[in-house]
Amino acid sequence: MHGEYKMPGGKLVVMDLALRDGRLADVRLSGDFFLEPDTALPAIDAALEGRPVASDDATLAAAVEAALPAGTMMYGISVEAILVALRRALHEGAHA
Amino acid sequence: MSRSEWRDHDWRLIHAAPQPPLLHMALDEALLTEVGAGRRPPTLRLWEWAAPAVVIGRFQSLRNEVDGEAARRHGIEVVRRISGGGAMFIEPGNTITYSVYAPLSMVEGLSFQESYALMDAWVLEALRELGIEAWYQPLNDIASAAGKIGGAAQTRRGGALLHHVTMAYDIDAAKMLDVLRIGREKLSDKGTASAAKRVDPLRSQTGLPRAAVVERMLDTFRRLHGLADDSLREEEQVQAQALVKDKFGTDAWIADVP
């Protein structure tokens, strides 16, 4: 499943993932945003991996926030934008 | 506030003969590390490209951004850089690329936008002197009324900031669109339906040869901030070659975000 979200005033945020046993799997965030340090990217993917697909946005956002390395800086991307891209990917998947 | 200014630093210029795309990726990391560690003075590096390339951003998906088959057909190497931002389509005579390796003290307390604006200011002045009214377009573009001229990206390492910019001198838009997958979503708030229209090259706006544009840019930097000629040191070249072999040339790096 694939979802894209061009954050207003920001960059393109892309989510690719699969669903296995009702859980998010193979979660892969990508895009032309800026993220420091770059280890924040795999940390975000790992924070979402295995979460029940029924999780609400607040739960997923909290999981991502908690996984970010100390002092992470985002430019052109936000936790909210990541969740929009995720929801779009899941929506697309639901109709596939 | 102890923020330093351009003139507080002893700026060096590296403008070497054409180098392969992977070596450019590695030189950015090596020189950023050297400036960050205080072993090299702040430096401006003007790139000369030895071969065509697609340079994707640190966080871009290789598969989503690049048509690998089209890239092979056109003989275009795909490499990944250390900064975020978007894919760049490079043909040697068509592109002007440079890197600024600046001490972090120059951007202390600045927002990202202020930091891009600060690092882009000298080149906007150079473009103005070439007759082009250009401006910094947040988040990371250099734009003119006729269209986008270039894009910047920054990353930080140790005590230094890398600010690198690729500007289109000329462009083969058909080939670019063949190789890059530019999605609709990306263009959704740009107010244009055609990706090719998004980039307006310097050639049409200056009527000058590429080398003359580069020379004028360096003149402007030198006049505004001071700039002494320098070259790559032996150990920097060794370090960069090692990075090509162990990092930038590996599938693990290029397909790090598959």
mmCIF file of C-alpha atoms in Angstrom:
data_model
loop_
_atom_site.group_PDB
_atom_site.id
_atom_site.type_symbol
_atom_site.label_atom_id
_atom_site.label_comp_id
_atom_site.label_asym_id
_atom_site.label_seq_id
_atom_site.Cartn_x
_atom_site.Cartn_y
_atom_site.Cartn_z
ATOM 1 C CA MET A 1 0.000 0.000 0.000
ATOM 2 C CA HIS A 2 1.231 3.443 -0.897
ATOM 3 C CA GLY A 3 0.157 6.881 0.305
ATOM 4 C CA GLU A 4 1.519 10.337 -0.462
ATOM 5 C CA TYR A 5 0.889 13.675 1.209
ATOM 6 C CA LYS A 6 2.319 17.008 0.153
ATOM 7 C CA MET A 7 2.364 18.875 3.442
ATOM 8 C CA PRO A 8 1.119 22.460 2.866
ATOM 9 C CA GLY A 9 4.201 24.674 2.955
ATOM 10 C CA GLY A 10 6.254 21.507 3.378
ATOM 11 C CA LYS A 11 7.628 18.594 1.413
ATOM 12 C CA LEU A 12 6.332 15.324 0.043
ATOM 13 C CA VAL A 13 5.751 12.677 2.702
ATOM 14 C CA VAL A 14 5.352 9.113 1.403
ATOM 15 C CA MET A 15 4.307 5.967 3.219
ATOM 16 C CA ASP A 16 4.674 2.446 1.872
ATOM 17 C CA LEU A 17 3.504 -0.476 3.976
ATOM 18 C CA ALA A 18 1.685 -3.791 4.098
ATOM 19 C CA LEU A 19 -0.871 -5.281 6.486
ATOM 20 C CA ARG A 20 -0.247 -8.590 8.221
ATOM 21 C CA ASP A 21 -2.689 -10.110 10.721
ATOM 22 C CA GLY A 22 -4.315 -6.739 11.245
ATOM 23 C CA ARG A 23 -1.013 -5.024 11.965
ATOM 24 C CA LEU A 24 1.157 -2.504 10.115
ATOM 25 C CA ALA A 25 4.087 -4.279 8.448
ATOM 26 C CA ASP A 26 7.092 -3.363 6.303
ATOM 27 C CA VAL A 27 6.489 0.296 7.194
ATOM 28 C CA ARG A 28 8.633 2.575 5.095
ATOM 29 C CA LEU A 29 8.546 6.362 5.299
ATOM 30 C CA SER A 30 10.231 8.317 2.511
ATOM 31 C CA GLY A 31 10.134 11.691 0.795
ATOM 32 C CA ASP A 32 12.026 14.872 -0.013
ATOM 33 C CA PHE A 33 11.825 16.275 3.516
ATOM 34 C CA PHE A 34 14.674 17.087 5.908
ATOM 35 C CA LEU A 35 15.262 15.162 9.094
ATOM 36 C CA GLU A 36 18.161 15.431 11.552
ATOM 37 C CA PRO A 37 19.667 13.120 12.601
ATOM 38 C CA ASP A 38 19.071 10.715 9.723
ATOM 39 C CA THR A 39 18.644 7.836 12.172
ATOM 40 C CA ALA A 40 15.208 9.330 12.930
ATOM 41 C CA LEU A 41 13.909 7.705 9.736
ATOM 42 C CA PRO A 42 14.389 4.048 10.734
ATOM 43 C CA ALA A 43 13.254 4.992 14.264
ATOM 44 C CA ILE A 44 9.918 6.234 12.881
ATOM 45 C CA ASP A 45 9.468 3.129 10.720
ATOM 46 C CA ALA A 46 10.196 0.884 13.700
ATOM 47 C CA ALA A 47 7.796 2.817 15.950
ATOM 48 C CA LEU A 48 4.903 2.090 13.571
ATOM 49 C CA GLU A 49 5.854 -1.473 12.678
ATOM 50 C CA GLY A 50 3.527 -4.058 14.186
ATOM 51 C CA ARG A 51 0.959 -1.549 15.497
ATOM 52 C CA PRO A 52 -2.657 -2.730 15.188
ATOM 53 C CA VAL A 53 -4.280 -1.202 12.112
ATOM 54 C CA ALA A 54 -7.152 -0.096 14.384
ATOM 55 C CA SER A 55 -4.825 2.167 16.431
ATOM 56 C CA ASP A 56 -6.030 5.759 16.576
ATOM 57 C CA ASP A 57 -3.935 8.719 15.421
ATOM 58 C CA ALA A 58 -3.142 9.863 18.953
ATOM 59 C CA THR A 59 -1.660 6.458 19.836
ATOM 60 C CA LEU A 60 0.422 6.281 16.658
ATOM 61 C CA ALA A 61 1.598 9.898 16.998
ATOM 62 C CA ALA A 62 2.668 9.237 20.597
ATOM 63 C CA ALA A 63 4.573 6.132 19.484
ATOM 64 C CA VAL A 64 6.424 8.107 16.806
ATOM 65 C CA GLU A 65 7.184 11.017 19.154
ATOM 66 C CA ALA A 66 8.561 8.638 21.769
ATOM 67 C CA ALA A 67 10.843 6.935 19.232
ATOM 68 C CA LEU A 68 12.485 10.086 17.854
ATOM 69 C CA PRO A 69 16.138 10.515 18.852
ATOM 70 C CA ALA A 70 16.709 13.365 21.302
ATOM 71 C CA GLY A 71 16.945 16.695 19.525
ATOM 72 C CA THR A 72 15.381 15.484 16.278
ATOM 73 C CA MET A 73 14.748 18.361 13.873
ATOM 74 C CA MET A 74 12.086 18.206 11.156
ATOM 75 C CA TYR A 75 11.830 20.528 8.164
ATOM 76 C CA GLY A 76 9.053 20.060 5.640
ATOM 77 C CA ILE A 77 7.631 17.103 7.565
ATOM 78 C CA SER A 78 5.720 16.612 10.815
ATOM 79 C CA VAL A 79 4.319 13.725 12.811
ATOM 80 C CA GLU A 80 0.848 14.809 11.669
ATOM 81 C CA ALA A 81 1.947 14.676 8.001
ATOM 82 C CA ILE A 82 3.347 11.178 8.502
ATOM 83 C CA LEU A 83 -0.027 10.050 9.834
ATOM 84 C CA VAL A 84 -1.881 11.624 6.887
ATOM 85 C CA ALA A 85 0.360 9.709 4.458
ATOM 86 C CA LEU A 86 -0.206 6.540 6.517
ATOM 87 C CA ARG A 87 -4.000 6.994 6.469
ATOM 88 C CA ARG A 88 -3.919 7.574 2.714
ATOM 89 C CA ALA A 89 -1.916 4.382 2.198
ATOM 90 C CA LEU A 90 -4.369 2.390 4.343
ATOM 91 C CA HIS A 91 -7.340 3.947 2.536
ATOM 92 C CA GLU A 92 -5.874 3.041 -0.832
ATOM 93 C CA GLY A 93 -5.195 -0.484 0.442
ATOM 94 C CA ALA A 94 -8.767 -0.847 1.642
ATOM 95 C CA HIS A 95 -9.995 -0.265 -1.916
ATOM 96 C CA ALA A 96 -7.385 -2.395 -3.652
ATOM 97 C CA MET B 1 24.399 35.972 21.021
ATOM 98 C CA SER B 2 27.686 34.758 19.625
ATOM 99 C CA ARG B 3 26.658 34.109 16.047
ATOM 100 C CA SER B 4 29.566 34.453 13.636
ATOM 101 C CA GLU B 5 29.404 36.169 10.241
ATOM 102 C CA TRP B 6 30.849 35.365 6.823
ATOM 103 C CA ARG B 7 33.742 37.782 7.257
ATOM 104 C CA ASP B 8 34.693 36.213 10.591
ATOM 105 C CA HIS B 9 35.951 33.181 8.656
ATOM 106 C CA ASP B 10 38.818 32.455 6.304
ATOM 107 C CA TRP B 11 36.927 31.067 3.270
ATOM 108 C CA ARG B 12 38.638 28.643 0.910
ATOM 109 C CA LEU B 13 37.685 27.685 -2.628
ATOM 110 C CA ILE B 14 37.968 24.174 -4.041
ATOM 111 C CA HIS B 15 37.239 24.033 -7.756
ATOM 112 C CA ALA B 16 38.733 20.781 -9.042
ATOM 113 C CA ALA B 17 38.630 19.052 -12.420
ATOM 114 C CA PRO B 18 35.495 16.992 -13.218
ATOM 115 C CA GLN B 19 34.885 14.144 -10.760
ATOM 116 C CA PRO B 20 32.526 11.157 -10.874
ATOM 117 C CA PRO B 21 29.145 11.446 -9.092
ATOM 118 C CA LEU B 22 29.983 8.990 -6.286
ATOM 119 C CA LEU B 23 33.145 10.911 -5.433
ATOM 120 C CA HIS B 24 31.118 14.126 -5.175
ATOM 121 C CA MET B 25 28.807 12.442 -2.644
ATOM 122 C CA ALA B 26 31.822 11.267 -0.639
ATOM 123 C CA LEU B 27 33.616 14.617 -0.806
ATOM 124 C CA ASP B 28 30.589 16.311 0.748
ATOM 125 C CA GLU B 29 30.763 13.989 3.743
ATOM 126 C CA ALA B 30 34.560 14.134 4.022
ATOM 127 C CA LEU B 31 34.787 17.927 3.807
ATOM 128 C CA LEU B 32 31.808 18.466 6.130
ATOM 129 C CA THR B 33 33.547 16.246 8.664
ATOM 130 C CA GLU B 34 36.852 18.105 8.257
ATOM 131 C CA VAL B 35 35.275 21.557 8.662
ATOM 132 C CA GLY B 36 33.160 20.280 11.557
ATOM 133 C CA ALA B 37 36.267 18.995 13.326
ATOM 134 C CA GLY B 38 38.129 22.261 12.732
ATOM 135 C CA ARG B 39 40.784 20.600 10.557
ATOM 136 C CA ARG B 40 39.779 22.573 7.454
ATOM 137 C CA PRO B 41 38.741 26.232 7.214
ATOM 138 C CA PRO B 42 35.216 26.971 6.007
ATOM 139 C CA THR B 43 35.091 26.111 2.329
ATOM 140 C CA LEU B 44 33.157 26.738 -0.869
ATOM 141 C CA ARG B 45 33.395 23.827 -3.304
ATOM 142 C CA LEU B 46 32.355 24.293 -6.905
ATOM 143 C CA TRP B 47 31.523 20.927 -8.479
ATOM 144 C CA GLU B 48 32.414 19.856 -11.979
ATOM 145 C CA TRP B 49 30.612 16.710 -13.102
ATOM 146 C CA ALA B 50 32.461 13.980 -15.027
ATOM 147 C CA ALA B 51 29.296 12.028 -15.847
ATOM 148 C CA PRO B 52 25.498 12.349 -15.833
ATOM 149 C CA ALA B 53 23.679 11.315 -12.677
ATOM 150 C CA VAL B 54 20.474 11.309 -10.740
ATOM 151 C CA VAL B 55 21.172 12.376 -7.167
ATOM 152 C CA ILE B 56 18.401 11.374 -4.784
ATOM 153 C CA GLY B 57 17.839 12.837 -1.339
ATOM 154 C CA ARG B 58 18.791 11.041 1.875
ATOM 155 C CA PHE B 59 15.195 10.015 2.600
ATOM 156 C CA GLN B 60 13.842 9.370 -0.869
ATOM 157 C CA SER B 61 12.690 5.968 -2.021
ATOM 158 C CA LEU B 62 14.932 4.764 -4.847
ATOM 159 C CA ARG B 63 12.092 2.878 -6.517
ATOM 160 C CA ASN B 64 9.514 5.658 -6.133
ATOM 161 C CA GLU B 65 11.813 8.390 -7.465
ATOM 162 C CA VAL B 66 13.801 6.832 -10.281
ATOM 163 C CA ASP B 67 12.883 4.769 -13.330
ATOM 164 C CA GLY B 68 15.897 2.480 -13.104
ATOM 165 C CA GLU B 69 15.414 1.060 -16.584
ATOM 166 C CA ALA B 70 15.264 4.535 -18.168
ATOM 167 C CA ALA B 71 18.352 5.593 -16.191
ATOM 168 C CA ARG B 72 20.297 2.580 -17.505
ATOM 169 C CA ARG B 73 19.104 3.236 -21.046
ATOM 170 C CA HIS B 74 20.391 6.814 -20.863
ATOM 171 C CA GLY B 75 23.629 5.760 -19.138
ATOM 172 C CA ILE B 76 22.777 7.741 -16.014
ATOM 173 C CA GLU B 77 24.207 6.689 -12.653
ATOM 174 C CA VAL B 78 21.920 6.895 -9.608
ATOM 175 C CA VAL B 79 23.523 8.022 -6.351
ATOM 176 C CA ARG B 80 22.235 9.009 -2.905
ATOM 177 C CA ARG B 81 23.487 12.098 -1.062
ATOM 178 C CA ILE B 82 23.733 12.780 2.680
ATOM 179 C CA SER B 83 21.193 15.614 2.763
ATOM 180 C CA GLY B 84 17.423 15.463 2.500
ATOM 181 C CA GLY B 85 15.450 17.104 -0.277
ATOM 182 C CA GLY B 86 14.503 16.002 -3.746
ATOM 183 C CA ALA B 87 16.054 14.227 -6.720
ATOM 184 C CA MET B 88 18.327 16.178 -9.046
ATOM 185 C CA PHE B 89 18.871 15.328 -12.675
ATOM 186 C CA ILE B 90 22.478 16.103 -13.609
ATOM 187 C CA GLU B 91 24.089 16.426 -17.003
ATOM 188 C CA PRO B 92 27.636 17.781 -16.825
ATOM 189 C CA GLY B 93 27.302 20.850 -19.042
ATOM 190 C CA ASN B 94 23.803 21.649 -17.838
ATOM 191 C CA THR B 95 24.280 21.946 -14.122
ATOM 192 C CA ILE B 96 25.955 24.312 -11.688
ATOM 193 C CA THR B 97 26.445 22.659 -8.299
ATOM 194 C CA TYR B 98 28.279 23.953 -5.254
ATOM 195 C CA SER B 99 28.655 23.186 -1.566
ATOM 196 C CA VAL B 100 29.210 25.571 1.321
ATOM 197 C CA TYR B 101 30.806 23.949 4.388
ATOM 198 C CA ALA B 102 30.133 26.503 7.114
ATOM 199 C CA PRO B 103 30.725 26.527 10.854
ATOM 200 C CA LEU B 104 27.526 25.934 12.808
ATOM 201 C CA SER B 105 28.270 29.156 14.677
ATOM 202 C CA MET B 106 26.997 31.033 11.593
ATOM 203 C CA VAL B 107 23.475 29.665 11.985
ATOM 204 C CA GLU B 108 23.286 29.547 15.763
ATOM 205 C CA GLY B 109 19.772 30.434 16.891
ATOM 206 C CA LEU B 110 18.474 30.687 13.320
ATOM 207 C CA SER B 111 15.422 28.829 12.064
ATOM 208 C CA PHE B 112 15.862 26.467 9.120
ATOM 209 C CA GLN B 113 14.341 29.081 6.807
ATOM 210 C CA GLU B 114 16.687 31.779 8.066
ATOM 211 C CA SER B 115 19.621 29.427 7.618
ATOM 212 C CA TYR B 116 18.721 28.699 3.965
ATOM 213 C CA ALA B 117 18.172 32.402 3.301
ATOM 214 C CA LEU B 118 21.551 33.271 4.825
ATOM 215 C CA MET B 119 23.429 30.647 2.801
ATOM 216 C CA ASP B 120 21.625 31.538 -0.447
ATOM 217 C CA ALA B 121 22.116 35.329 -0.149
ATOM 218 C CA TRP B 122 25.471 35.566 -1.971
ATOM 219 C CA VAL B 123 24.243 33.573 -4.943
ATOM 220 C CA LEU B 124 21.092 35.682 -5.198
ATOM 221 C CA GLU B 125 23.381 38.723 -5.346
ATOM 222 C CA ALA B 126 25.488 37.027 -8.052
ATOM 223 C CA LEU B 127 22.343 36.263 -10.072
ATOM 224 C CA ARG B 128 21.197 39.873 -9.662
ATOM 225 C CA GLU B 129 24.527 41.031 -11.098
ATOM 226 C CA LEU B 130 23.884 38.683 -14.018
ATOM 227 C CA GLY B 131 20.555 40.388 -14.607
ATOM 228 C CA ILE B 132 18.335 37.753 -12.977
ATOM 229 C CA GLU B 133 15.919 38.761 -10.259
ATOM 230 C CA ALA B 134 15.899 35.642 -8.098
ATOM 231 C CA TRP B 135 14.802 34.930 -4.574
ATOM 232 C CA TYR B 136 14.858 32.268 -1.900
ATOM 233 C CA GLN B 137 11.558 30.402 -2.055
ATOM 234 C CA PRO B 138 10.933 28.432 1.155
ATOM 235 C CA LEU B 139 11.456 25.764 1.968
ATOM 236 C CA ASN B 140 14.535 25.207 -0.197
ATOM 237 C CA ASP B 141 14.186 26.601 -3.732
ATOM 238 C CA ILE B 142 15.885 29.407 -5.624
ATOM 239 C CA ALA B 143 13.220 30.889 -7.868
ATOM 240 C CA SER B 144 12.754 33.582 -10.494
ATOM 241 C CA ALA B 145 9.665 34.977 -12.200
ATOM 242 C CA ALA B 146 10.373 32.641 -15.143
ATOM 243 C CA GLY B 147 10.487 29.544 -12.945
ATOM 244 C CA LYS B 148 12.599 27.593 -10.506
ATOM 245 C CA ILE B 149 16.352 28.010 -10.969
ATOM 246 C CA GLY B 150 17.669 25.611 -8.385
ATOM 247 C CA GLY B 151 17.251 23.782 -5.133
ATOM 248 C CA ALA B 152 19.234 23.746 -1.904
ATOM 249 C CA ALA B 153 19.644 21.155 0.814
ATOM 250 C CA GLN B 154 21.307 21.305 4.208
ATOM 251 C CA THR B 155 22.588 18.821 6.703
ATOM 252 C CA ARG B 156 24.656 19.131 9.858
ATOM 253 C CA ARG B 157 27.539 17.085 11.142
ATOM 254 C CA GLY B 158 29.668 17.844 14.172
ATOM 255 C CA GLY B 159 30.391 21.569 14.222
ATOM 256 C CA ALA B 160 29.548 22.238 10.611
ATOM 257 C CA LEU B 161 26.652 22.896 8.280
ATOM 258 C CA LEU B 162 26.581 21.668 4.680
ATOM 259 C CA HIS B 163 24.518 23.827 2.334
ATOM 260 C CA HIS B 164 24.627 22.546 -1.216
ATOM 261 C CA VAL B 165 22.784 23.834 -4.243
ATOM 262 C CA THR B 166 22.168 22.584 -7.747
ATOM 263 C CA MET B 167 21.086 25.128 -10.334
ATOM 264 C CA ALA B 168 19.919 24.340 -13.863
ATOM 265 C CA TYR B 169 22.103 26.045 -16.453
ATOM 266 C CA ASP B 170 20.316 24.183 -19.208
ATOM 267 C CA ILE B 171 18.016 21.179 -19.120
ATOM 268 C CA ASP B 172 16.836 18.292 -21.253
ATOM 269 C CA ALA B 173 13.375 18.218 -19.712
ATOM 270 C CA ALA B 174 12.171 15.254 -21.769
ATOM 271 C CA LYS B 175 15.066 13.101 -20.587
ATOM 272 C CA MET B 176 14.591 14.289 -16.996
ATOM 273 C CA LEU B 177 10.919 13.297 -17.018
ATOM 274 C CA ASP B 178 11.866 9.957 -18.550
ATOM 275 C CA VAL B 179 14.197 9.141 -15.670
ATOM 276 C CA LEU B 180 12.551 10.819 -12.664
ATOM 277 C CA ARG B 181 9.133 9.789 -11.464
ATOM 278 C CA ILE B 182 7.601 13.134 -10.577
ATOM 279 C CA GLY B 183 4.244 12.446 -9.009
ATOM 280 C CA ARG B 184 1.076 14.480 -9.161
ATOM 281 C CA GLU B 185 0.900 14.883 -5.406
ATOM 282 C CA LYS B 186 4.276 16.623 -5.409
ATOM 283 C CA LEU B 187 3.054 19.195 -7.919
ATOM 284 C CA SER B 188 -0.286 19.713 -6.185
ATOM 285 C CA ASP B 189 0.534 23.046 -4.558
ATOM 286 C CA LYS B 190 2.980 24.344 -7.166
ATOM 287 C CA GLY B 191 0.253 25.794 -9.386
ATOM 288 C CA THR B 192 1.522 24.165 -12.542
ATOM 289 C CA ALA B 193 0.512 21.033 -14.376
ATOM 290 C CA SER B 194 3.812 20.494 -16.133
ATOM 291 C CA ALA B 195 6.916 19.416 -14.282
ATOM 292 C CA ALA B 196 9.072 20.575 -17.189
ATOM 293 C CA LYS B 197 7.767 24.112 -16.724
ATOM 294 C CA ARG B 198 8.909 24.151 -13.136
ATOM 295 C CA VAL B 199 12.544 24.663 -14.032
ATOM 296 C CA ASP B 200 13.802 27.621 -16.020
ATOM 297 C CA PRO B 201 17.497 27.372 -16.768
ATOM 298 C CA LEU B 202 20.148 30.041 -16.342
ATOM 299 C CA ARG B 203 21.270 29.730 -19.940
ATOM 300 C CA SER B 204 18.114 31.295 -21.332
ATOM 301 C CA GLN B 205 18.149 34.020 -18.693
ATOM 302 C CA THR B 206 21.819 35.082 -18.973
ATOM 303 C CA GLY B 207 22.871 34.223 -22.531
ATOM 304 C CA LEU B 208 26.322 33.532 -21.037
ATOM 305 C CA PRO B 209 28.429 30.359 -21.270
ATOM 306 C CA ARG B 210 28.255 28.157 -18.167
ATOM 307 C CA ALA B 211 31.881 28.886 -17.235
ATOM 308 C CA ALA B 212 31.200 32.621 -17.297
ATOM 309 C CA VAL B 213 28.240 32.228 -14.933
ATOM 310 C CA VAL B 214 30.410 30.169 -12.555
ATOM 311 C CA GLU B 215 33.213 32.759 -12.707
ATOM 312 C CA ARG B 216 30.777 35.564 -11.888
ATOM 313 C CA MET B 217 29.418 33.599 -8.942
ATOM 314 C CA LEU B 218 32.892 33.049 -7.536
ATOM 315 C CA ASP B 219 33.733 36.736 -8.048
ATOM 316 C CA THR B 220 30.664 37.718 -6.057
ATOM 317 C CA PHE B 221 31.477 35.332 -3.202
ATOM 318 C CA ARG B 222 35.068 36.604 -3.129
ATOM 319 C CA ARG B 223 33.988 40.243 -3.029
ATOM 320 C CA LEU B 224 31.318 39.740 -0.353
ATOM 321 C CA HIS B 225 32.951 37.227 1.945
ATOM 322 C CA GLY B 226 36.598 36.780 0.910
ATOM 323 C CA LEU B 227 37.784 33.603 -0.811
ATOM 324 C CA ALA B 228 41.277 32.124 -1.147
ATOM 325 C CA ASP B 229 42.110 29.437 -3.690
ATOM 326 C CA ASP B 230 42.695 26.030 -2.156
ATOM 327 C CA SER B 231 42.717 22.398 -3.233
ATOM 328 C CA LEU B 232 41.813 19.005 -1.824
ATOM 329 C CA ARG B 233 44.391 17.635 0.572
ATOM 330 C CA GLU B 234 45.852 14.184 0.135
ATOM 331 C CA GLU B 235 44.143 12.854 3.276
ATOM 332 C CA GLU B 236 40.790 14.319 2.200
ATOM 333 C CA GLN B 237 41.026 12.521 -1.137
ATOM 334 C CA VAL B 238 41.951 9.268 0.590
ATOM 335 C CA GLN B 239 39.045 9.673 3.011
ATOM 336 C CA ALA B 240 36.605 10.369 0.146
ATOM 337 C CA GLN B 241 37.820 7.384 -1.888
ATOM 338 C CA ALA B 242 37.325 5.157 1.150
ATOM 339 C CA LEU B 243 33.791 6.526 1.589
ATOM 340 C CA VAL B 244 32.988 5.718 -2.041
ATOM 341 C CA LYS B 245 34.097 2.135 -1.518
ATOM 342 C CA ASP B 246 32.619 1.533 1.936
ATOM 343 C CA LYS B 247 29.473 3.658 1.810
ATOM 344 C CA PHE B 248 28.301 5.664 -1.182
ATOM 345 C CA GLY B 249 29.019 2.987 -3.801
ATOM 346 C CA THR B 250 27.286 0.202 -1.880
ATOM 347 C CA ASP B 251 23.769 -1.081 -2.539
ATOM 348 C CA ALA B 252 23.141 -0.824 1.185
ATOM 349 C CA TRP B 253 23.465 2.974 0.929
ATOM 350 C CA ILE B 254 21.921 3.583 -2.481
ATOM 351 C CA ALA B 255 18.908 1.398 -1.673
ATOM 352 C CA ASP B 256 18.865 2.342 2.031
ATOM 353 C CA VAL B 257 15.331 3.606 1.431
ATOM 354 C CA PRO B 258 14.350 1.099 -1.271
#
